[in-house]
Coordinates of N, CA and C in Angstrom, one line a residue:
Chain A
Q1 N 115.5 151.6 126.6 CA 114.3 151.3 126.1 C 114.3 153.2 125.9
K2 N 114.1 154.4 124.4 CA 114.3 154.7 124.0 C 112.5 155.9 124.7
E3 N 112.7 156.5 125.2 CA 111.4 156.8 125.4 C 110.9 157.9 125.7
V4 N 109.7 158.5 125.0 CA 109.6 159.7 125.4 C 108.6 160.1 125.7
E5 N 108.5 160.5 126.7 CA 107.3 161.0 128.2 C 105.8 162.3 128.0
Q6 N 104.9 161.5 127.6 CA 104.4 163.3 127.4 C 102.7 162.9 128.6
N7 N 102.8 164.2 128.9 CA 101.2 163.5 130.0 C 100.2 164.1 129.4
S8 N 99.3 162.9 129.5 CA 98.0 162.5 128.9 C 96.4 162.9 129.2
G9 N 96.4 164.8 130.0 CA 95.3 165.3 129.2 C 94.4 164.5 130.3
P10 N 92.9 165.0 129.8 CA 93.2 166.5 128.9 C 93.6 167.7 129.7
L11 N 94.1 168.4 128.9 CA 94.9 169.9 129.3 C 93.6 170.6 128.8
S12 N 93.0 171.5 129.2 CA 91.1 172.3 129.5 C 92.3 173.5 129.4
V13 N 92.5 174.4 128.1 CA 92.8 176.0 128.3 C 91.2 176.1 127.5
P14 N 91.3 178.3 128.3 CA 90.1 178.3 127.9 C 90.1 179.6 126.4
E15 N 89.7 179.9 125.4 CA 90.1 180.4 124.2 C 90.2 181.1 123.9
G16 N 91.4 181.6 123.4 CA 92.2 183.1 123.5 C 93.2 182.9 124.1
A17 N 93.9 181.6 125.2 CA 95.2 181.6 126.1 C 95.9 181.1 125.7
I18 N 96.9 180.7 126.6 CA 98.5 180.5 125.7 C 98.2 178.6 126.4
A19 N 97.8 177.9 125.7 CA 97.7 176.2 125.9 C 99.7 175.6 125.8
S20 N 100.2 174.7 126.8 CA 101.5 175.1 126.3 C 101.6 172.6 127.1
L21 N 102.4 172.4 126.0 CA 102.9 171.9 126.1 C 103.9 170.8 126.3
N22 N 103.9 170.2 127.1 CA 105.7 169.6 127.5 C 105.5 168.0 127.2
C23 N 107.3 167.9 126.6 CA 107.6 166.2 126.7 C 108.9 166.0 126.8
T24 N 108.8 165.8 127.3 CA 110.6 164.6 127.9 C 111.3 163.3 127.3
Y25 N 112.7 163.9 126.9 CA 112.7 162.8 126.5 C 114.4 161.5 126.9
S26 N 114.6 160.3 126.5 CA 115.5 159.8 127.5 C 116.7 159.7 126.9
D27 N 116.6 159.8 125.6 CA 118.3 159.7 125.0 C 119.3 160.8 124.8
R28 N 119.8 161.3 125.2 CA 120.6 162.4 125.3 C 121.1 162.4 123.3
G29 N 121.5 161.0 122.8 CA 122.3 161.5 121.5 C 120.4 162.2 120.8
S30 N 119.7 162.5 120.7 CA 118.5 162.8 119.9 C 119.0 164.2 119.3
Q31 N 118.5 164.4 118.5 CA 119.3 165.4 117.5 C 117.4 165.9 116.4
S32 N 116.3 165.3 116.7 CA 115.1 166.1 115.7 C 114.2 165.4 116.8
F33 N 113.4 166.8 117.0 CA 112.2 166.7 118.2 C 110.7 167.0 116.8
F34 N 110.0 166.6 117.0 CA 108.3 167.0 115.6 C 107.2 167.5 117.1
W35 N 106.4 168.1 116.4 CA 104.9 168.1 116.6 C 104.4 167.9 116.0
Y36 N 103.1 166.6 116.6 CA 102.2 166.6 115.2 C 100.8 166.8 115.4
R37 N 99.4 166.7 115.1 CA 98.5 167.4 115.3 C 98.0 166.0 115.2
Q38 N 96.3 165.0 116.0 CA 95.9 164.3 115.6 C 94.2 164.7 116.1
Y39 N 93.6 165.3 114.9 CA 91.5 165.3 115.5 C 91.8 163.7 115.6
S40 N 90.9 163.7 116.0 CA 90.1 162.0 116.9 C 90.2 161.1 115.2
G41 N 89.8 160.3 115.1 CA 89.9 159.6 113.8 C 90.7 159.9 112.8
K42 N 91.5 160.5 112.6 CA 92.1 161.1 111.3 C 94.1 160.7 112.0
S43 N 94.7 161.0 110.5 CA 95.5 160.4 111.1 C 97.3 161.9 111.7
P44 N 98.3 162.1 112.3 CA 98.5 163.0 112.4 C 99.3 163.7 111.0
E45 N 99.2 165.3 111.2 CA 99.7 165.5 110.7 C 100.7 166.3 111.3
L46 N 102.0 167.3 111.1 CA 103.0 167.5 111.2 C 102.7 168.8 111.4
I47 N 103.6 169.7 112.9 CA 102.8 171.3 113.2 C 104.1 171.4 113.1
M48 N 105.1 171.0 113.6 CA 106.9 171.8 113.3 C 107.7 170.3 113.4
F49 N 109.1 171.4 113.3 CA 110.0 170.4 114.3 C 111.9 171.3 114.3
I50 N 112.1 170.8 115.3 CA 113.4 172.3 116.1 C 114.1 171.1 116.1
Y51 N 115.6 171.5 115.8 CA 116.7 171.1 115.8 C 117.7 171.4 117.3
S52 N 117.8 172.6 116.5 CA 118.7 173.3 117.9 C 117.7 174.3 119.3
N53 N 118.4 174.0 120.0 CA 118.1 174.8 122.0 C 116.7 176.5 120.7
G54 N 116.8 176.5 122.1 CA 116.1 177.7 121.5 C 115.1 177.0 121.3
D55 N 113.8 178.2 120.4 CA 112.2 178.9 120.2 C 113.2 178.7 118.9
K56 N 111.6 178.2 118.3 CA 111.2 178.3 117.0 C 109.4 178.2 116.7
E57 N 110.2 179.3 116.3 CA 108.2 180.2 115.9 C 108.2 179.5 113.9
D58 N 106.7 179.3 114.9 CA 105.9 179.5 113.3 C 104.4 179.6 113.9
G59 N 103.8 180.9 113.6 CA 102.3 181.7 113.7 C 102.2 181.6 114.5
R60 N 102.0 181.3 114.9 CA 100.9 181.0 116.3 C 101.1 179.8 117.7
F61 N 102.0 179.5 116.3 CA 103.3 177.9 117.3 C 104.0 178.8 117.9
T62 N 104.9 177.8 118.7 CA 106.4 178.6 119.5 C 106.7 176.8 119.7
A63 N 107.9 175.9 119.5 CA 108.8 175.2 119.9 C 109.5 175.4 120.7
Q64 N 109.7 174.7 121.6 CA 111.0 175.2 123.1 C 111.6 174.2 123.0
L65 N 113.2 174.2 122.7 CA 113.7 172.7 123.4 C 115.1 172.7 124.0
N66 N 115.4 172.5 124.9 CA 116.5 172.6 126.0 C 116.7 171.2 125.7
K67 N 118.5 171.1 125.1 CA 119.4 169.5 125.3 C 119.8 169.1 126.2
A68 N 119.4 170.1 127.6 CA 120.1 170.0 128.8 C 119.0 169.1 129.1
S69 N 118.1 170.0 129.0 CA 117.6 169.0 130.2 C 116.5 167.7 129.5
Q70 N 116.7 168.3 128.3 CA 116.0 167.0 127.6 C 114.7 167.3 127.6
Y71 N 114.3 168.3 127.4 CA 112.5 168.5 126.9 C 112.2 169.6 125.4
V72 N 111.5 168.7 125.1 CA 110.5 169.5 123.9 C 109.4 170.2 125.1
S73 N 108.9 171.0 123.7 CA 107.9 172.3 124.8 C 106.8 172.4 122.7
L74 N 105.9 172.5 123.0 CA 105.2 173.0 122.8 C 103.7 174.7 122.9
L75 N 103.9 175.8 122.7 CA 103.2 176.7 123.0 C 102.4 177.0 122.0
I76 N 100.8 176.6 122.1 CA 99.5 178.0 121.1 C 99.6 179.1 121.6
R77 N 100.0 179.6 120.9 CA 99.3 180.9 121.6 C 97.9 181.4 120.7
D78 N 97.1 182.0 121.3 CA 95.4 182.6 121.1 C 94.7 181.7 121.0
S79 N 95.0 179.9 121.4 CA 94.1 178.8 121.6 C 92.6 179.4 120.9
Q80 N 92.6 178.7 119.5 CA 91.0 178.4 119.2 C 90.4 176.9 119.3
P81 N 89.3 176.8 119.4 CA 88.6 175.7 120.0 C 89.0 174.7 119.2
S82 N 89.4 175.1 117.5 CA 89.6 174.3 116.7 C 91.4 173.7 116.6
D83 N 92.1 174.0 117.5 CA 93.0 173.5 117.7 C 93.1 172.3 119.2
S84 N 91.9 172.0 119.6 CA 91.5 171.2 120.6 C 91.4 170.3 119.5
A85 N 92.6 168.8 120.5 CA 93.1 167.4 119.3 C 94.1 166.3 120.1
T86 N 94.6 166.0 120.2 CA 95.3 165.2 120.7 C 97.0 165.7 119.8
Y87 N 98.0 165.7 121.1 CA 99.4 166.5 120.3 C 100.8 165.7 120.7
L88 N 100.5 165.0 120.0 CA 101.8 164.3 119.3 C 103.2 164.3 119.6
C89 N 104.4 164.1 120.5 CA 105.0 164.7 120.6 C 106.9 163.3 119.9
A90 N 107.6 163.6 118.8 CA 108.2 162.4 118.2 C 109.7 162.5 118.0
V91 N 110.4 161.9 118.5 CA 111.8 162.1 118.4 C 112.4 161.6 117.6
A92 N 113.4 161.6 117.2 CA 114.8 161.3 115.8 C 115.5 161.2 116.8
L93 N 116.5 160.0 116.9 CA 117.8 159.6 116.9 C 118.5 160.2 116.2
G94 N 118.8 160.0 114.7 CA 119.8 159.7 114.2 C 120.8 160.1 113.3
G95 N 122.2 160.0 113.0 CA 123.2 158.7 113.0 C 122.0 157.6 112.2
G96 N 121.4 158.1 111.6 CA 121.2 156.9 109.9 C 120.4 155.5 110.6
N97 N 119.3 156.2 111.9 CA 118.1 155.8 111.8 C 117.5 156.4 112.2
Y98 N 116.5 156.0 111.1 CA 115.1 157.1 110.5 C 114.4 157.1 111.4
Q99 N 114.0 156.3 111.9 CA 112.6 156.1 112.6 C 112.6 157.6 113.5
L100 N 111.8 157.6 114.0 CA 111.1 158.6 115.4 C 109.8 157.8 116.3
I101 N 110.5 158.4 117.1 CA 110.2 157.5 118.9 C 109.1 158.5 119.5
W102 N 107.7 157.6 119.5 CA 106.8 158.3 119.4 C 106.0 158.5 121.3
G103 N 105.6 159.6 121.6 CA 104.7 160.1 123.1 C 102.9 158.9 122.7
A104 N 103.1 159.0 124.2 CA 101.4 158.7 123.3 C 100.3 160.4 123.4
G105 N 101.0 161.2 123.0 CA 100.2 162.2 122.8 C 99.9 162.9 124.2
T106 N 99.0 164.5 123.7 CA 98.5 165.2 125.0 C 97.1 166.0 124.3
K107 N 95.6 164.9 125.4 CA 94.6 165.8 124.1 C 94.2 167.0 125.4
L108 N 94.2 168.1 124.6 CA 94.2 170.0 124.4 C 92.4 169.6 124.0
I109 N 91.9 170.1 124.9 CA 90.4 171.1 125.1 C 90.8 172.7 125.0
I110 N 89.5 173.1 123.7 CA 90.3 174.8 124.6 C 88.6 175.2 124.3
K111 N 88.6 176.0 125.9 CA 87.2 175.9 125.9 C 86.5 177.0 125.2
P112 N 85.2 177.3 124.5 CA 84.7 178.7 124.2 C 84.6 179.9 125.1
Chain B
E1 N 104.6 168.9 100.9 CA 104.3 168.1 101.8 C 104.2 167.1 100.8
A2 N 104.3 166.0 101.5 CA 103.7 165.1 100.4 C 102.4 164.6 100.1
D3 N 102.0 163.6 98.6 CA 100.8 162.8 98.6 C 101.4 162.0 99.3
I4 N 100.7 161.4 99.9 CA 100.5 159.5 100.5 C 98.8 159.0 100.6
Y5 N 99.4 158.0 99.7 CA 97.4 157.3 99.5 C 97.3 156.0 100.5
Q6 N 96.6 156.2 100.7 CA 95.6 154.2 100.8 C 94.5 154.3 101.5
T7 N 94.1 152.7 100.8 CA 93.4 152.0 99.8 C 92.9 150.7 101.0
P8 N 91.8 150.2 101.0 CA 91.4 151.0 101.3 C 90.6 152.6 102.6
R9 N 89.8 152.6 102.2 CA 90.3 154.0 104.3 C 89.2 153.5 104.9
Y10 N 88.4 152.4 104.7 CA 87.6 151.3 105.8 C 87.3 150.1 105.1
L11 N 87.7 148.7 106.1 CA 86.8 148.0 106.0 C 86.6 147.0 106.3
V12 N 85.6 146.3 106.2 CA 84.8 145.2 107.3 C 84.8 144.0 106.5
I13 N 85.6 143.5 106.9 CA 85.7 141.1 106.5 C 85.4 140.7 107.7
G14 N 85.7 139.0 107.1 CA 85.5 138.2 108.1 C 86.5 137.7 108.4
T15 N 86.9 137.3 109.7 CA 87.9 136.0 110.7 C 87.9 135.1 109.5
G16 N 88.7 135.7 109.7 CA 90.4 133.9 108.3 C 90.7 134.8 107.2
K17 N 90.2 135.7 106.6 CA 89.9 136.5 105.3 C 92.0 137.3 105.2
K18 N 91.8 137.6 103.8 CA 92.8 137.8 103.4 C 92.8 138.4 103.0
I19 N 94.0 140.0 103.8 CA 93.7 141.6 103.2 C 94.6 141.8 103.0
T20 N 95.0 142.8 101.7 CA 95.9 143.6 101.6 C 95.9 145.4 101.4
L21 N 96.0 145.9 103.2 CA 95.9 147.6 102.3 C 97.0 147.8 101.4
E22 N 96.5 148.6 101.0 CA 97.3 149.6 100.3 C 98.3 151.1 100.2
C23 N 99.8 151.3 99.9 CA 100.0 152.4 100.4 C 101.0 152.8 99.3
S24 N 100.7 154.0 99.2 CA 101.1 154.8 97.7 C 101.3 156.2 98.4
Q25 N 102.7 156.2 97.5 CA 103.2 157.7 97.5 C 103.9 158.8 96.8
T26 N 103.4 159.0 96.4 CA 104.1 160.2 95.0 C 105.6 160.6 94.8
M27 N 105.9 161.2 96.1 CA 106.8 161.8 96.4 C 108.3 161.1 95.8
G28 N 108.2 160.5 95.7 CA 110.1 159.4 95.9 C 110.7 159.4 96.8
H29 N 109.5 159.3 97.9 CA 109.7 159.3 99.1 C 111.0 157.8 99.2
D30 N 111.9 157.8 100.2 CA 112.3 156.0 100.0 C 112.6 155.7 100.9
K31 N 112.1 156.0 102.4 CA 111.3 155.5 103.7 C 109.9 155.4 103.7
M32 N 109.5 154.0 103.9 CA 108.4 154.2 104.2 C 107.6 153.3 105.4
Y33 N 106.7 153.6 106.1 CA 106.4 153.1 107.5 C 105.3 152.6 108.0
W34 N 104.3 152.0 108.6 CA 103.3 150.7 109.0 C 103.7 151.8 110.1
Y35 N 101.9 151.8 110.6 CA 102.0 152.4 111.5 C 99.8 151.1 112.1
Q36 N 100.7 150.5 113.5 CA 98.8 150.5 113.8 C 98.0 151.3 115.2
Q37 N 96.9 151.8 115.3 CA 97.0 152.5 116.2 C 95.0 152.4 116.7
D38 N 95.7 152.6 117.6 CA 93.8 152.1 117.9 C 93.0 153.1 118.2
P39 N 91.7 153.4 118.8 CA 91.6 155.1 119.2 C 91.9 154.9 120.8
G40 N 92.1 156.2 120.1 CA 92.6 157.3 121.3 C 93.9 156.4 122.1
M41 N 94.3 155.4 121.2 CA 96.1 155.3 121.8 C 97.2 155.6 121.1
E42 N 98.0 155.6 121.2 CA 99.2 155.8 120.7 C 99.9 154.8 119.5
L43 N 101.0 155.2 118.4 CA 101.3 154.4 117.8 C 102.3 153.6 117.6
H44 N 101.6 153.2 116.7 CA 103.1 151.9 117.0 C 103.3 150.8 115.6
L45 N 104.7 151.2 115.8 CA 105.6 151.2 114.5 C 105.5 149.2 114.5
I46 N 104.6 149.4 112.7 CA 104.7 147.7 112.9 C 105.9 147.2 111.9
H47 N 105.8 148.1 110.9 CA 106.9 147.9 110.1 C 107.4 149.1 108.9
Y48 N 108.3 148.2 109.3 CA 109.0 150.2 108.0 C 110.3 149.4 107.1
S49 N 110.1 150.4 105.8 CA 111.5 150.0 104.9 C 112.0 152.0 104.0
Y50 N 113.9 151.3 104.0 CA 114.4 151.9 103.8 C 114.8 151.9 102.7
G51 N 113.8 151.3 101.7 CA 113.9 151.0 100.2 C 113.9 150.1 99.1
V52 N 113.5 149.9 97.8 CA 113.3 148.7 97.4 C 114.2 148.0 98.2
N53 N 113.2 147.1 98.5 CA 113.3 145.1 98.4 C 114.5 145.4 100.1
S54 N 114.2 146.3 101.1 CA 114.4 146.4 102.5 C 113.7 147.0 102.5
T55 N 112.9 145.5 104.3 CA 111.8 145.7 105.1 C 113.0 145.3 106.2
E56 N 111.7 146.1 107.8 CA 111.6 145.7 108.9 C 110.5 145.2 109.8
K57 N 110.6 144.8 110.3 CA 109.8 144.1 111.4 C 110.1 145.5 112.3
G58 N 109.0 146.4 113.4 CA 108.8 147.5 113.9 C 108.8 147.0 115.7
D59 N 108.7 147.7 116.6 CA 108.5 147.2 117.5 C 107.2 147.0 118.0
L60 N 106.1 146.2 117.5 CA 105.3 145.6 117.1 C 104.8 145.0 117.1
S61 N 104.5 143.7 118.4 CA 105.0 142.0 116.9 C 103.7 142.3 116.0
S62 N 103.6 141.6 115.0 CA 102.6 141.5 114.0 C 102.2 140.8 113.4
E63 N 100.9 139.9 113.0 CA 101.0 139.0 112.1 C 101.2 139.2 110.3
S64 N 101.1 140.6 110.1 CA 101.3 141.0 109.7 C 102.8 141.2 108.3
T65 N 102.6 141.2 107.2 CA 103.7 141.3 106.0 C 104.0 142.0 105.0
V66 N 105.4 142.7 104.0 CA 104.8 143.5 104.1 C 106.3 144.1 102.9
S67 N 105.6 144.5 101.5 CA 107.0 143.9 100.4 C 106.9 145.8 99.7
R68 N 108.6 145.7 99.9 CA 108.5 146.8 98.9 C 109.9 146.7 97.4
I69 N 108.6 146.8 96.4 CA 109.3 146.9 95.0 C 109.3 148.0 94.2
R70 N 108.5 148.2 94.6 CA 109.2 149.3 94.0 C 108.5 150.7 94.3
T71 N 109.4 151.7 94.3 CA 110.2 153.0 95.8 C 108.7 153.5 95.9
E72 N 107.9 153.5 95.4 CA 105.7 154.8 95.9 C 105.0 153.5 96.7
H73 N 105.3 152.0 96.3 CA 104.2 151.6 96.8 C 104.1 150.4 98.3
F74 N 104.0 150.2 99.5 CA 104.6 150.0 100.1 C 102.7 149.4 100.9
P75 N 102.9 147.6 100.4 CA 101.0 147.4 100.4 C 102.2 146.4 102.3
L76 N 100.8 146.3 102.9 CA 101.0 145.5 104.4 C 99.7 144.5 103.6
T77 N 99.8 143.3 104.1 CA 99.3 141.7 103.9 C 99.0 140.8 105.3
L78 N 98.0 141.0 105.5 CA 97.4 140.0 106.7 C 96.9 138.7 106.1
E79 N 97.7 138.0 106.3 CA 97.0 136.4 105.3 C 96.8 135.8 105.9
S80 N 95.5 136.0 107.9 CA 93.9 134.9 107.6 C 93.8 136.5 108.4
A81 N 92.7 137.9 108.9 CA 92.0 138.3 110.0 C 91.7 137.5 110.4
R82 N 92.1 138.2 111.9 CA 90.9 137.9 113.5 C 91.0 139.2 114.3
P83 N 89.9 138.7 115.0 CA 89.2 140.1 115.7 C 90.1 141.1 116.4
S84 N 91.3 140.5 117.0 CA 92.5 141.6 117.1 C 93.0 142.3 115.9
H85 N 92.8 141.7 115.1 CA 93.1 142.7 114.4 C 92.6 144.8 113.8
T86 N 91.7 144.3 114.8 CA 90.8 145.0 114.8 C 91.5 146.8 114.3
S87 N 91.3 148.1 114.0 CA 92.5 148.9 114.5 C 92.6 149.6 113.1
Q88 N 92.6 150.5 113.4 CA 93.7 151.9 112.1 C 94.9 151.9 111.6
Y89 N 95.0 151.8 110.8 CA 96.4 151.8 110.2 C 97.1 152.9 109.2
L90 N 98.1 153.5 109.3 CA 98.4 153.7 108.3 C 99.6 154.2 108.1
C91 N 100.2 154.4 106.8 CA 101.4 154.8 106.6 C 101.3 155.8 106.6
A92 N 102.7 156.0 106.5 CA 103.4 157.3 106.4 C 104.9 157.3 105.8
S93 N 105.0 158.6 105.2 CA 106.3 158.5 104.5 C 107.7 159.1 104.6
S94 N 108.5 159.8 104.5 CA 110.1 160.5 104.9 C 111.0 160.1 104.2
E95 N 111.6 161.4 103.7 CA 113.2 161.4 102.8 C 114.1 161.2 103.2
R96 N 115.0 161.1 102.2 CA 115.9 160.6 102.3 C 117.2 161.7 103.3
G97 N 118.7 161.5 103.6 CA 118.9 162.3 104.5 C 119.0 162.3 105.4
T98 N 120.3 162.7 106.4 CA 119.9 163.4 107.8 C 118.8 164.5 107.5
G99 N 118.6 164.4 109.1 CA 117.6 165.7 109.1 C 116.2 165.7 108.4
Q100 N 115.8 164.8 108.0 CA 114.6 164.8 107.1 C 114.1 163.1 107.4
E101 N 113.4 163.4 108.8 CA 113.9 161.9 109.4 C 111.0 163.4 109.6
T102 N 111.5 163.1 109.2 CA 109.7 164.7 108.9 C 109.4 163.6 108.8
Q103 N 107.8 163.0 109.2 CA 107.2 161.6 108.2 C 106.1 162.3 107.8
Y104 N 105.5 161.3 106.9 CA 104.5 162.4 106.4 C 103.4 161.1 106.7
F105 N 101.8 161.0 106.3 CA 101.1 160.5 107.4 C 99.5 160.1 106.6
G106 N 99.5 159.5 105.3 CA 98.4 159.0 104.7 C 97.0 159.2 105.5
P107 N 97.1 158.7 104.9 CA 95.0 159.4 105.9 C 93.9 158.0 106.5
G108 N 94.6 156.7 106.4 CA 94.3 155.6 107.0 C 94.5 154.2 106.6
T109 N 93.7 153.4 106.8 CA 92.4 152.3 106.9 C 92.1 151.5 108.3
R110 N 91.1 152.2 108.7 CA 90.8 151.6 109.8 C 89.6 150.1 109.0
L111 N 90.4 149.6 109.7 CA 89.9 147.7 109.6 C 89.2 146.9 110.6
L112 N 87.9 146.2 110.6 CA 86.9 145.4 111.2 C 86.9 144.7 111.1
V113 N 87.8 143.6 112.2 CA 87.4 142.3 112.0 C 86.1 141.6 112.6
L114 N 85.6 140.9 111.5 CA 83.7 140.2 113.3 C 84.3 139.0 112.7

């Protein structure tokens, strides 16, 4: 059973601070890693994806991938109340399998 | 960014009715997916398709069926709705090719079966 694990939260972070969200996965063959944001009652929207070990930055968001330790994280700098949402981690196995394995999500609350 | 549409957005229906949830995308994506998600809960894959005339069941056992006659269209049908089918249904699509697993979601259909 291939798994993606996330702390369900809620994770409470003061406005302006860095929010750190973590995700671990079980399949060492996993090739692509995704972070989605989902507001309550809405559908998931892609924040960013990462394929290679290391950091990938996009505005206030940084994804970090460590394949040896099988974890991927998302940092949100200068957190805003509008960042309050559930963050979903997803993993693609690659090799012709196009499905994503989804984590249950971490609920993030940014306190003004 | 993909354009993917779902109708209806909200549906209230009685037990035993047949319903079809529509999903269409205009990006020519070959892969399409249906997920079920209860409030505050995780996504569950119920059906997917890798192309025309290709459909598979996902991880979550479902009493629904799907069809893929055209690339852009992936409807989901419940032959006899039950209260246990009350949930949000999300349609997604992704492109062809290795490294193109990014899924783009439609706005969802909220279904309430009375």
